[in-house]
PDB file of C-alpha atoms and ligand atoms in Angstrom:
ATOM      1  CA  UNK J   1      36.798  17.591   6.428  1.00 91.00           C
ATOM      2  CA  UNK J   2      34.977  20.633   8.160  1.00 96.00           C
ATOM      3  CA  UNK J   3      31.329  19.965   8.714  1.00 97.00           C
ATOM      4  CA  UNK J   4      29.304  22.418   7.782  1.00 98.00           C
ATOM      5  CA  UNK J   5      25.565  22.473   9.171  1.00 98.00           C
ATOM      6  CA  UNK J   6      24.073  24.178   6.490  1.00 98.00           C
ATOM      7  CA  UNK J   7      25.659  22.291   4.034  1.00 98.00           C
ATOM      8  CA  UNK J   8      24.280  19.238   5.694  1.00 98.00           C
ATOM      9  CA  UNK J   9      20.725  20.926   5.234  1.00 98.00           C
ATOM     10  CA  UNK J  10      21.276  21.691   1.937  1.00 98.00           C
ATOM     11  CA  UNK J  11      21.945  18.167   0.900  1.00 98.00           C
ATOM     12  CA  UNK J  12      18.461  17.193   2.635  1.00 98.00           C
ATOM     13  CA  UNK J  13      16.326  19.651   1.102  1.00 98.00           C
ATOM     14  CA  UNK J  14      18.175  19.306  -2.693  1.00 98.00           C
ATOM     15  CA  UNK J  15      18.276  15.487  -2.483  1.00 98.00           C
ATOM     16  CA  UNK J  16      14.440  15.566  -1.173  1.00 98.00           C
ATOM     17  CA  UNK J  17      13.466  18.290  -3.871  1.00 98.00           C
ATOM     18  CA  UNK J  18      15.019  15.664  -6.731  1.00 98.00           C
ATOM     19  CA  UNK J  19      13.408  12.733  -5.312  1.00 98.00           C
ATOM     20  CA  UNK J  20       9.681  14.409  -5.344  1.00 98.00           C
ATOM     21  CA  UNK J  21       9.991  16.285  -8.374  1.00 98.00           C
ATOM     22  CA  UNK J  22      10.669  13.205  -9.990  1.00 98.00           C
ATOM     23  CA  UNK J  23       7.604  11.864  -8.457  1.00 98.00           C
ATOM     24  CA  UNK J  24       5.354  14.288  -9.493  1.00 98.00           C
ATOM     25  CA  UNK J  25       3.981  11.990 -12.100  1.00 98.00           C
ATOM     26  CA  UNK J  26       4.372   8.043 -11.784  1.00 98.00           C
ATOM     27  CA  UNK J  27       2.808   5.375 -13.128  1.00 98.00           C
ATOM     28  CA  UNK J  28       0.876   3.708 -10.290  1.00 99.00           C
ATOM     29  CA  UNK J  29       0.711   5.721  -6.711  1.00 99.00           C
ATOM     30  CA  UNK J  30       0.019   3.394  -3.869  1.00 99.00           C
ATOM     31  CA  UNK J  31      -1.590   4.579  -0.557  1.00 99.00           C
ATOM     32  CA  UNK J  32      -0.267   2.923   2.745  1.00 99.00           C
ATOM     33  CA  UNK J  33       3.025   0.988   2.877  1.00 99.00           C
ATOM     34  CA  UNK J  34       1.573  -2.056   4.584  1.00 98.00           C
ATOM     35  CA  UNK J  35       2.866  -5.643   3.530  1.00 98.00           C
ATOM     36  CA  UNK J  36       0.368  -5.791   0.305  1.00 98.00           C
ATOM     37  CA  UNK J  37       1.502  -2.744  -1.130  1.00 98.00           C
ATOM     38  CA  UNK J  38       5.204  -2.849  -0.469  1.00 99.00           C
ATOM     39  CA  UNK J  39       4.870  -6.158  -1.652  1.00 99.00           C
ATOM     40  CA  UNK J  40       3.207  -4.373  -4.909  1.00 99.00           C
ATOM     41  CA  UNK J  41       5.715  -1.652  -4.824  1.00 99.00           C
ATOM     42  CA  UNK J  42       8.702  -4.480  -5.082  1.00 99.00           C
ATOM     43  CA  UNK J  43       7.082  -6.300  -8.098  1.00 99.00           C
ATOM     44  CA  UNK J  44       6.338  -3.087  -9.895  1.00 99.00           C
ATOM     45  CA  UNK J  45       9.638  -1.280  -8.853  1.00 98.00           C
ATOM     46  CA  UNK J  46      11.542  -4.969 -10.716  1.00 98.00           C
ATOM     47  CA  UNK J  47       9.241  -4.635 -13.517  1.00 98.00           C
ATOM     48  CA  UNK J  48      10.644  -0.702 -14.307  1.00 98.00           C
ATOM     49  CA  UNK J  49       7.756   1.386 -13.199  1.00 98.00           C
ATOM     50  CA  UNK J  50       7.725   4.650 -11.914  1.00 98.00           C
ATOM     51  CA  UNK J  51       6.095   4.244  -8.589  1.00 99.00           C
ATOM     52  CA  UNK J  52       5.803   5.939  -5.508  1.00 99.00           C
ATOM     53  CA  UNK J  53       3.922   4.845  -1.895  1.00 99.00           C
ATOM     54  CA  UNK J  54       2.629   7.281   0.269  1.00 98.00           C
ATOM     55  CA  UNK J  55       2.508   6.422   3.980  1.00 99.00           C
ATOM     56  CA  UNK J  56       0.873   8.634   6.582  1.00 98.00           C
ATOM     57  CA  UNK J  57       3.001   7.211   9.807  1.00 98.00           C
ATOM     58  CA  UNK J  58       6.894   7.508  10.302  1.00 98.00           C
ATOM     59  CA  UNK J  59       7.658   4.123   9.798  1.00 98.00           C
ATOM     60  CA  UNK J  60       6.460   1.911   6.923  1.00 98.00           C
ATOM     61  CA  UNK J  61       5.129  -1.499   7.458  1.00 98.00           C
ATOM     62  CA  UNK J  62       1.497  -1.100   8.516  1.00 98.00           C
ATOM     63  CA  UNK J  63       0.446  -3.743  10.678  1.00 97.00           C
ATOM     64  CA  UNK J  64       2.938  -5.995  10.034  1.00 98.00           C
ATOM     65  CA  UNK J  65       5.438  -5.064  12.955  1.00 98.00           C
ATOM     66  CA  UNK J  66       3.475  -6.298  15.591  1.00 97.00           C
ATOM     67  CA  UNK J  67       2.471  -9.993  14.699  1.00 96.00           C
ATOM     68  CA  UNK J  68      -0.379 -10.758  16.688  1.00 96.00           C
ATOM     69  CA  UNK J  69      -1.224  -9.321  19.687  1.00 96.00           C
ATOM     70  CA  UNK J  70       1.909  -8.138  19.856  1.00 97.00           C
ATOM     71  CA  UNK J  71       3.996 -11.489  19.806  1.00 98.00           C
ATOM     72  CA  UNK J  72       6.391 -10.271  17.058  1.00 98.00           C
ATOM     73  CA  UNK J  73       6.100 -13.737  15.020  1.00 97.00           C
ATOM     74  CA  UNK J  74       3.529 -13.708  12.183  1.00 96.00           C
ATOM     75  CA  UNK J  75       2.046 -17.030  10.514  1.00 97.00           C
ATOM     76  CA  UNK J  76       2.374 -17.672   6.793  1.00 96.00           C
ATOM     77  CA  UNK J  77       0.690 -20.725   4.589  1.00 96.00           C
ATOM     78  CA  UNK J  78       2.281 -22.717   1.845  1.00 96.00           C
ATOM     79  CA  UNK J  79       1.162 -20.885  -1.095  1.00 96.00           C
ATOM     80  CA  UNK J  80       2.891 -17.411  -0.171  1.00 97.00           C
ATOM     81  CA  UNK J  81       6.223 -19.226   0.703  1.00 98.00           C
ATOM     82  CA  UNK J  82       7.425 -18.259  -3.377  1.00 98.00           C
ATOM     83  CA  UNK J  83       7.182 -14.797  -2.311  1.00 98.00           C
ATOM     84  CA  UNK J  84       8.739 -15.096   1.154  1.00 98.00           C
ATOM     85  CA  UNK J  85      11.876 -16.856  -0.924  1.00 98.00           C
ATOM     86  CA  UNK J  86      11.628 -14.767  -3.473  1.00 98.00           C
ATOM     87  CA  UNK J  87      12.290 -11.656  -0.908  1.00 98.00           C
ATOM     88  CA  UNK J  88      15.052 -13.500   0.979  1.00 98.00           C
ATOM     89  CA  UNK J  89      13.162 -13.751   4.246  1.00 98.00           C
ATOM     90  CA  UNK J  90      13.880 -16.917   6.804  1.00 98.00           C
ATOM     91  CA  UNK J  91      10.702 -18.485   7.985  1.00 98.00           C
ATOM     92  CA  UNK J  92      10.368 -21.723   9.763  1.00 98.00           C
ATOM     93  CA  UNK J  93       7.800 -24.580   9.663  1.00 98.00           C
ATOM     94  CA  UNK J  94       5.654 -25.081  12.478  1.00 97.00           C
ATOM     95  CA  UNK J  95       2.350 -26.951  11.988  1.00 96.00           C
ATOM     96  CA  UNK J  96       1.672 -29.160   8.838  1.00 96.00           C
ATOM     97  CA  UNK J  97       0.946 -26.213   6.195  1.00 95.00           C
ATOM     98  CA  UNK J  98       1.952 -23.361   8.559  1.00 97.00           C
ATOM     99  CA  UNK J  99       5.243 -21.427   8.901  1.00 98.00           C
ATOM    100  CA  UNK J 100       6.505 -18.329  10.817  1.00 98.00           C
ATOM    101  CA  UNK J 101       8.528 -15.558  10.398  1.00 98.00           C
ATOM    102  CA  UNK J 102      10.008 -12.880  12.567  1.00 98.00           C
ATOM    103  CA  UNK J 103       7.689 -10.145  12.021  1.00 98.00           C
ATOM    104  CA  UNK J 104      10.731  -7.412  12.236  1.00 98.00           C
ATOM    105  CA  UNK J 105      12.885  -9.367   9.866  1.00 98.00           C
ATOM    106  CA  UNK J 106       9.760  -9.785   7.414  1.00 98.00           C
ATOM    107  CA  UNK J 107       8.779  -6.335   7.619  1.00 98.00           C
ATOM    108  CA  UNK J 108      12.174  -4.747   7.444  1.00 98.00           C
ATOM    109  CA  UNK J 109      12.759  -6.732   4.552  1.00 98.00           C
ATOM    110  CA  UNK J 110       9.876  -6.117   2.784  1.00 98.00           C
ATOM    111  CA  UNK J 111      10.456  -2.211   3.265  1.00 99.00           C
ATOM    112  CA  UNK J 112      14.044  -2.746   2.034  1.00 98.00           C
ATOM    113  CA  UNK J 113      13.543  -4.995  -1.147  1.00 98.00           C
ATOM    114  CA  UNK J 114      10.512  -2.478  -2.356  1.00 99.00           C
ATOM    115  CA  UNK J 115      12.807   0.504  -1.986  1.00 98.00           C
ATOM    116  CA  UNK J 116      15.730  -1.127  -3.562  1.00 98.00           C
ATOM    117  CA  UNK J 117      13.348  -2.343  -6.610  1.00 98.00           C
ATOM    118  CA  UNK J 118      13.386   1.691  -7.174  1.00 98.00           C
ATOM    119  CA  UNK J 119       9.957   2.325  -5.855  1.00 99.00           C
ATOM    120  CA  UNK J 120      10.432   5.587  -3.344  1.00 98.00           C
ATOM    121  CA  UNK J 121       8.405   5.457  -0.411  1.00 99.00           C
ATOM    122  CA  UNK J 122       7.309   8.839   1.030  1.00 98.00           C
ATOM    123  CA  UNK J 123       6.614   8.796   4.724  1.00 98.00           C
ATOM    124  CA  UNK J 124       4.783  11.193   6.830  1.00 98.00           C
ATOM    125  CA  UNK J 125       2.503  12.147   3.962  1.00 98.00           C
ATOM    126  CA  UNK J 126      -0.974  11.431   4.215  1.00 98.00           C
ATOM    127  CA  UNK J 127      -3.288  11.151   0.893  1.00 98.00           C
ATOM    128  CA  UNK J 128      -6.226  13.411   1.581  1.00 98.00           C
ATOM    129  CA  UNK J 129      -8.039  13.383  -1.489  1.00 98.00           C
ATOM    130  CA  UNK J 130      -8.015  12.421  -5.335  1.00 98.00           C
ATOM    131  CA  UNK J 131      -7.404  14.228  -8.774  1.00 97.00           C
ATOM    132  CA  UNK J 132     -11.147  13.755 -10.410  1.00 93.00           C
ATOM    133  CA  UNK J 133     -10.465  13.653 -14.261  1.00 93.00           C
ATOM    134  CA  UNK J 134     -12.553  12.229 -17.104  1.00 93.00           C
ATOM    135  CA  UNK J 135     -11.612  10.091 -19.847  1.00 90.00           C
ATOM    136  CA  UNK J 136     -13.751   9.775 -22.887  1.00 93.00           C
ATOM    137  CA  UNK J 137     -16.433  11.493 -20.868  1.00 92.00           C
ATOM    138  CA  UNK J 138     -15.845   8.752 -17.945  1.00 92.00           C
ATOM    139  CA  UNK J 139     -15.078   9.623 -14.648  1.00 93.00           C
ATOM    140  CA  UNK J 140     -11.816   8.347 -13.128  1.00 96.00           C
ATOM    141  CA  UNK J 141      -9.031   8.811 -10.525  1.00 97.00           C
ATOM    142  CA  UNK J 142      -6.455  10.485 -11.869  1.00 97.00           C
ATOM    143  CA  UNK J 143      -3.763  11.012  -9.008  1.00 98.00           C
ATOM    144  CA  UNK J 144      -3.390  11.799  -5.173  1.00 98.00           C
ATOM    145  CA  UNK J 145      -3.643  14.874  -3.563  1.00 98.00           C
ATOM    146  CA  UNK J 146      -1.000  14.851  -0.642  1.00 98.00           C
ATOM    147  CA  UNK J 147      -0.197  16.842   2.432  1.00 98.00           C
ATOM    148  CA  UNK J 148       2.444  16.456   5.596  1.00 98.00           C
ATOM    149  CA  UNK J 149       0.541  14.035   7.955  1.00 98.00           C
ATOM    150  CA  UNK J 150       1.542  16.485  11.181  1.00 98.00           C
ATOM    151  CA  UNK J 151      -0.433  19.292   9.003  1.00 98.00           C
ATOM    152  CA  UNK J 152      -3.595  17.243   8.852  1.00 98.00           C
ATOM    153  CA  UNK J 153      -3.036  15.574  12.621  1.00 98.00           C
ATOM    154  CA  UNK J 154      -3.110  19.785  13.677  1.00 98.00           C
ATOM    155  CA  UNK J 155      -5.594  20.545  11.861  1.00 98.00           C
ATOM    156  CA  UNK J 156      -3.474  23.371  10.154  1.00 98.00           C
ATOM    157  CA  UNK J 157      -5.332  25.235   7.439  1.00 98.00           C
ATOM    158  CA  UNK J 158      -2.595  24.619   4.627  1.00 98.00           C
ATOM    159  CA  UNK J 159      -3.498  23.600   0.935  1.00 98.00           C
ATOM    160  CA  UNK J 160      -1.859  20.278  -0.035  1.00 98.00           C
ATOM    161  CA  UNK J 161      -0.064  19.434  -3.142  1.00 98.00           C
ATOM    162  CA  UNK J 162      -1.907  17.321  -6.087  1.00 98.00           C
ATOM    163  CA  UNK J 163       0.546  14.074  -8.039  1.00 98.00           C
ATOM    164  CA  UNK J 164      -0.499  12.500 -11.082  1.00 98.00           C
ATOM    165  CA  UNK J 165      -0.508   8.680 -11.692  1.00 98.00           C
ATOM    166  CA  UNK J 166      -2.097   6.573 -14.023  1.00 98.00           C
ATOM    167  CA  UNK J 167      -3.198   4.207 -11.586  1.00 98.00           C
ATOM    168  CA  UNK J 168      -3.749   4.484  -7.781  1.00 98.00           C
ATOM    169  CA  UNK J 169      -3.884   1.825  -5.281  1.00 99.00           C
ATOM    170  CA  UNK J 170      -5.721   2.053  -1.808  1.00 99.00           C
ATOM    171  CA  UNK J 171      -3.817  -0.215   0.650  1.00 99.00           C
ATOM    172  CA  UNK J 172      -4.901   1.573   3.523  1.00 98.00           C
ATOM    173  CA  UNK J 173      -5.787  -1.477   5.338  1.00 98.00           C
ATOM    174  CA  UNK J 174      -8.613  -1.549   7.432  1.00 97.00           C
ATOM    175  CA  UNK J 175     -10.187   1.672   7.242  1.00 97.00           C
ATOM    176  CA  UNK J 176     -10.136   1.378   2.968  1.00 98.00           C
ATOM    177  CA  UNK J 177      -9.807   5.182   3.009  1.00 98.00           C
ATOM    178  CA  UNK J 178      -9.689   6.009  -0.465  1.00 98.00           C
ATOM    179  CA  UNK J 179     -12.780   4.113  -1.411  1.00 98.00           C
ATOM    180  CA  UNK J 180     -14.587   6.199   1.228  1.00 97.00           C
ATOM    181  CA  UNK J 181     -13.074   9.150   0.082  1.00 96.00           C
ATOM    182  CA  UNK J 182     -14.395   8.807  -3.341  1.00 96.00           C
ATOM    183  CA  UNK J 183     -17.789   7.671  -2.637  1.00 95.00           C
ATOM    184  CA  UNK J 184     -18.409  10.419  -0.685  1.00 94.00           C
ATOM    185  CA  UNK J 185     -16.914  13.181  -2.440  1.00 88.00           C
ATOM    186  CA  UNK J 186     -17.499  11.866  -6.183  1.00 82.00           C
ATOM    187  CA  UNK J 187     -20.772  10.005  -5.136  1.00 81.00           C
ATOM    188  CA  UNK J 188     -19.063   7.167  -6.867  1.00 89.00           C
ATOM    189  CA  UNK J 189     -20.406   3.727  -7.480  1.00 95.00           C
ATOM    190  CA  UNK J 190     -17.661   1.140  -6.519  1.00 98.00           C
ATOM    191  CA  UNK J 191     -17.578  -2.337  -8.619  1.00 97.00           C
ATOM    192  CA  UNK J 192     -18.932  -3.583  -5.450  1.00 98.00           C
ATOM    193  CA  UNK J 193     -22.280  -5.580  -4.988  1.00 97.00           C
ATOM    194  CA  UNK J 194     -24.076  -2.442  -2.945  1.00 97.00           C
ATOM    195  CA  UNK J 195     -21.528   0.334  -5.340  1.00 97.00           C
ATOM    196  CA  UNK J 196     -20.277   1.394  -1.863  1.00 97.00           C
ATOM    197  CA  UNK J 197     -17.665   0.156   0.673  1.00 98.00           C
ATOM    198  CA  UNK J 198     -19.675  -2.668   2.068  1.00 98.00           C
ATOM    199  CA  UNK J 199     -17.399  -3.283   5.495  1.00 98.00           C
ATOM    200  CA  UNK J 200     -15.294  -6.209   6.503  1.00 97.00           C
ATOM    201  CA  UNK J 201     -16.912  -8.682   8.401  1.00 97.00           C
ATOM    202  CA  UNK J 202     -15.449 -10.768  11.745  1.00 97.00           C
ATOM    203  CA  UNK J 203     -12.699 -13.065  11.733  1.00 97.00           C
ATOM    204  CA  UNK J 204     -12.408 -15.835   9.731  1.00 97.00           C
ATOM    205  CA  UNK J 205      -9.030 -16.419   8.148  1.00 96.00           C
ATOM    206  CA  UNK J 206      -9.665 -19.187   5.892  1.00 95.00           C
ATOM    207  CA  UNK J 207     -12.216 -17.402   4.025  1.00 97.00           C
ATOM    208  CA  UNK J 208     -10.619 -14.056   4.518  1.00 97.00           C
ATOM    209  CA  UNK J 209      -7.367 -15.016   3.177  1.00 97.00           C
ATOM    210  CA  UNK J 210      -8.823 -16.273  -0.036  1.00 97.00           C
ATOM    211  CA  UNK J 211     -11.184 -13.205  -0.770  1.00 98.00           C
ATOM    212  CA  UNK J 212      -8.394 -10.659  -0.033  1.00 98.00           C
ATOM    213  CA  UNK J 213      -6.730 -12.115  -3.283  1.00 98.00           C
ATOM    214  CA  UNK J 214     -10.102 -12.650  -4.903  1.00 98.00           C
ATOM    215  CA  UNK J 215     -11.087  -9.235  -4.459  1.00 98.00           C
ATOM    216  CA  UNK J 216      -7.872  -7.495  -5.037  1.00 98.00           C
ATOM    217  CA  UNK J 217      -8.082  -5.131  -8.433  1.00 98.00           C
ATOM    218  CA  UNK J 218     -10.176  -2.694  -9.727  1.00 98.00           C
ATOM    219  CA  UNK J 219     -12.793  -0.767  -7.851  1.00 98.00           C
ATOM    220  CA  UNK J 220     -13.300   2.310  -9.892  1.00 97.00           C
ATOM    221  CA  UNK J 221     -11.895   3.530 -13.002  1.00 97.00           C
ATOM    222  CA  UNK J 222      -7.955   4.556 -11.998  1.00 97.00           C
ATOM    223  CA  UNK J 223      -8.728   2.876  -8.447  1.00 98.00           C
ATOM    224  CA  UNK J 224      -7.467  -0.554  -7.598  1.00 98.00           C
ATOM    225  CA  UNK J 225      -7.740  -2.079  -3.712  1.00 98.00           C
ATOM    226  CA  UNK J 226      -4.867  -4.588  -1.966  1.00 98.00           C
ATOM    227  CA  UNK J 227      -4.920  -5.929   1.116  1.00 98.00           C
ATOM    228  CA  UNK J 228      -7.098  -5.862   3.912  1.00 98.00           C
ATOM    229  CA  UNK J 229      -8.550  -2.449   2.019  1.00 98.00           C
ATOM    230  CA  UNK J 230     -10.039  -5.104  -0.658  1.00 98.00           C
ATOM    231  CA  UNK J 231     -12.284  -6.807   2.226  1.00 98.00           C
ATOM    232  CA  UNK J 232     -13.592  -3.421   3.491  1.00 98.00           C
ATOM    233  CA  UNK J 233     -14.289  -2.661  -0.116  1.00 98.00           C
ATOM    234  CA  UNK J 234     -16.068  -5.831  -1.080  1.00 98.00           C
ATOM    235  CA  UNK J 235     -17.371  -7.092   1.960  1.00 98.00           C
ATOM    236  CA  UNK J 236     -14.796  -9.941   3.208  1.00 98.00           C
ATOM    237  CA  UNK J 237     -14.159 -11.149   6.669  1.00 97.00           C
ATOM    238  CA  UNK J 238     -10.927 -10.285   8.436  1.00 96.00           C
ATOM    239  CA  UNK J 239      -8.190 -12.853   8.722  1.00 94.00           C
ATOM    240  CA  UNK J 240      -6.128 -11.820  11.855  1.00 91.00           C
ATOM    241  CA  UNK J 241      -2.175 -12.146  11.936  1.00 92.00           C
ATOM    242  CA  UNK J 242      -1.654 -14.780   9.015  1.00 96.00           C
ATOM    243  CA  UNK J 243      -0.039 -12.594   5.997  1.00 97.00           C
ATOM    244  CA  UNK J 244       0.176 -15.075   3.242  1.00 97.00           C
ATOM    245  CA  UNK J 245      -2.851 -13.120   1.521  1.00 98.00           C
ATOM    246  CA  UNK J 246      -1.498  -9.895   1.860  1.00 98.00           C
ATOM    247  CA  UNK J 247       1.438 -10.859   0.263  1.00 98.00           C
ATOM    248  CA  UNK J 248      -0.361 -12.595  -2.819  1.00 98.00           C
ATOM    249  CA  UNK J 249      -2.901  -9.896  -2.971  1.00 98.00           C
ATOM    250  CA  UNK J 250       0.584  -7.107  -3.514  1.00 98.00           C
ATOM    251  CA  UNK J 251       1.903  -9.565  -5.952  1.00 98.00           C
ATOM    252  CA  UNK J 252      -1.388  -9.630  -7.578  1.00 98.00           C
ATOM    253  CA  UNK J 253      -1.939  -6.065  -8.029  1.00 98.00           C
ATOM    254  CA  UNK J 254       1.348  -5.535  -9.290  1.00 99.00           C
ATOM    255  CA  UNK J 255       0.690  -8.453 -11.910  1.00 98.00           C
ATOM    256  CA  UNK J 256      -2.415  -6.652 -13.114  1.00 98.00           C
ATOM    257  CA  UNK J 257      -1.056  -3.423 -13.412  1.00 98.00           C
ATOM    258  CA  UNK J 258       2.215  -4.538 -15.158  1.00 98.00           C
ATOM    259  CA  UNK J 259      -0.096  -5.979 -17.869  1.00 98.00           C
ATOM    260  CA  UNK J 260      -2.111  -2.800 -18.244  1.00 98.00           C
ATOM    261  CA  UNK J 261       0.985  -0.559 -18.616  1.00 98.00           C
ATOM    262  CA  UNK J 262       3.314  -3.073 -20.288  1.00 96.00           C
ATOM    263  CA  UNK J 263       0.764  -5.087 -22.073  1.00 89.00           C
TER     264      UNK J 263
HETATM  265  O1  48F I 301      -3.209  -2.056   7.504  1.00 62.66           O
HETATM  266  P1  48F I 301      -1.816  -2.293   6.758  1.00 62.66           P
HETATM  267  O2  48F I 301      -0.732  -2.915   7.301  1.00 62.66           O
HETATM  268  O3  48F I 301      -2.737  -2.715   5.541  1.00 62.66           O
HETATM  269  P2  48F I 301      -2.558  -3.887   4.308  1.00 62.66           P
HETATM  270  O4  48F I 301      -1.022  -4.245   3.433  1.00 62.66           O
HETATM  271  O5  48F I 301      -2.045  -5.476   5.447  1.00 62.66           O
HETATM  272  C1  48F I 301      -2.926  -5.475   6.621  1.00 62.66           C
HETATM  273  C2  48F I 301      -2.513  -6.346   7.941  1.00 62.66           C
HETATM  274  O6  48F I 301      -1.241  -5.424   8.453  1.00 62.66           O
HETATM  275  C3  48F I 301      -3.490  -6.525   9.026  1.00 62.66           C
HETATM  276  C4  48F I 301      -4.329  -7.833   8.735  1.00 62.66           C
HETATM  277  C5  48F I 301      -3.316  -9.183   8.063  1.00 62.66           C
HETATM  278  O7  48F I 301      -3.899 -10.037   8.383  1.00 62.66           O
HETATM  279  O8  48F I 301      -4.973  -7.553   8.679  1.00 62.66           O
HETATM  280  O9  48F I 301      -4.247  -5.468   9.404  1.00 62.66           O
HETATM  281  O10 48F I 301      -3.905  -4.254   3.993  1.00 62.66           O
HETATM  282  O11 48F I 301      -1.293  -1.124   6.360  1.00 62.66           O
HETATM  283  C6  48F I 301      -1.856   0.141   5.720  1.00 62.66           C
HETATM  284  C7  48F I 301      -0.867   1.350   5.802  1.00 62.66           C
HETATM  285  O12 48F I 301      -1.783   2.398   5.279  1.00 62.66           O
HETATM  286  C8  48F I 301      -1.270   3.502   5.751  1.00 62.66           C
HETATM  287  C9  48F I 301      -1.324   3.302   7.542  1.00 62.66           C
HETATM  288  O13 48F I 301      -0.248   4.045   8.153  1.00 62.66           O
HETATM  289  C10 48F I 301      -0.658   1.926   7.226  1.00 62.66           C
HETATM  290  O14 48F I 301       0.781   1.815   7.309  1.00 62.66           O
HETATM  291  N1  48F I 301      -2.296   4.671   5.513  1.00 62.66           N
HETATM  292  C11 48F I 301      -3.710   4.564   5.801  1.00 62.66           C
HETATM  293  N2  48F I 301      -4.456   5.629   5.340  1.00 62.66           N
HETATM  294  C12 48F I 301      -3.629   6.455   5.205  1.00 62.66           C
HETATM  295  C13 48F I 301      -2.292   6.113   5.162  1.00 62.66           C
HETATM  296  C14 48F I 301      -3.317   7.701   4.293  1.00 62.66           C
HETATM  297  N3  48F I 301      -4.450   8.205   4.246  1.00 62.66           N
HETATM  298  N4  48F I 301      -2.414   8.331   3.467  1.00 62.66           N
HETATM  299  C15 48F I 301      -1.130   7.503   3.935  1.00 62.66           C
HETATM  300  N5  48F I 301      -1.244   6.498   4.533  1.00 62.66           N
END
């Protein structure tokens, strides 16, 4: 067969158009492809919900690739092993109650499982704003405003596009970007102690891990937090390169939203 360059271009354009236009309205839009949101994407996809993830970087994976201080191994505790086993990630027992996985294997497997479950990851797209809606007079987040990351980086004056979602999850990690954005632009009061993003505390793995899971949930009508964004929003400690809490947070947010959508 003779390859035609223009046909190659057409296959890509048509295929991408099909994918994005099928995801202009979704059940769940996850912001950030870190471990928490990708585990959420896996379970939401497995439950048959239409789910998309928008990731501003070229590679999904967030802070999982680099292990701890670029030693590409991550540490895990017992209570996340069921998720690791379900995803088919190899792990090794280390000290009593501690396990490690190769961070490249863990990250690439989570990405693959998430996408194969039916959740579409749109990389190189930055979420720059939310859709503001009212339901029975109550303000809520009703979707996302998206732009190409390079457009944002270069500061080009190009209008973004909007996508509709029944639920939005801020999984942007340490910055909790979407929570900050809505408090700034909508004068929103979050479900936190102060009504604002409280800010993350210094490292304390034991407390941070449990705090992440406990505070994974709704932070404003239509907006949920997962992973490290939950610690920032609700004011919990960071936890460094142990990832059980991130994985459990992703599963918890999926369980909450599956229950809400499917009943
Ligand atoms: O930071 P990140 O990995 O989030 P996470 O799932 O996991 C945190 C851990 O990696 C680690 C930790 C565990 O001990 O503390 O830090 O909570 O991934 C967040 C992703 O969100 C993307 C960002 O590029 C990263 O891949 N992101 C951030 N802001 C935006 C965004 C945005 N506005 N639009 C799209 N993607």
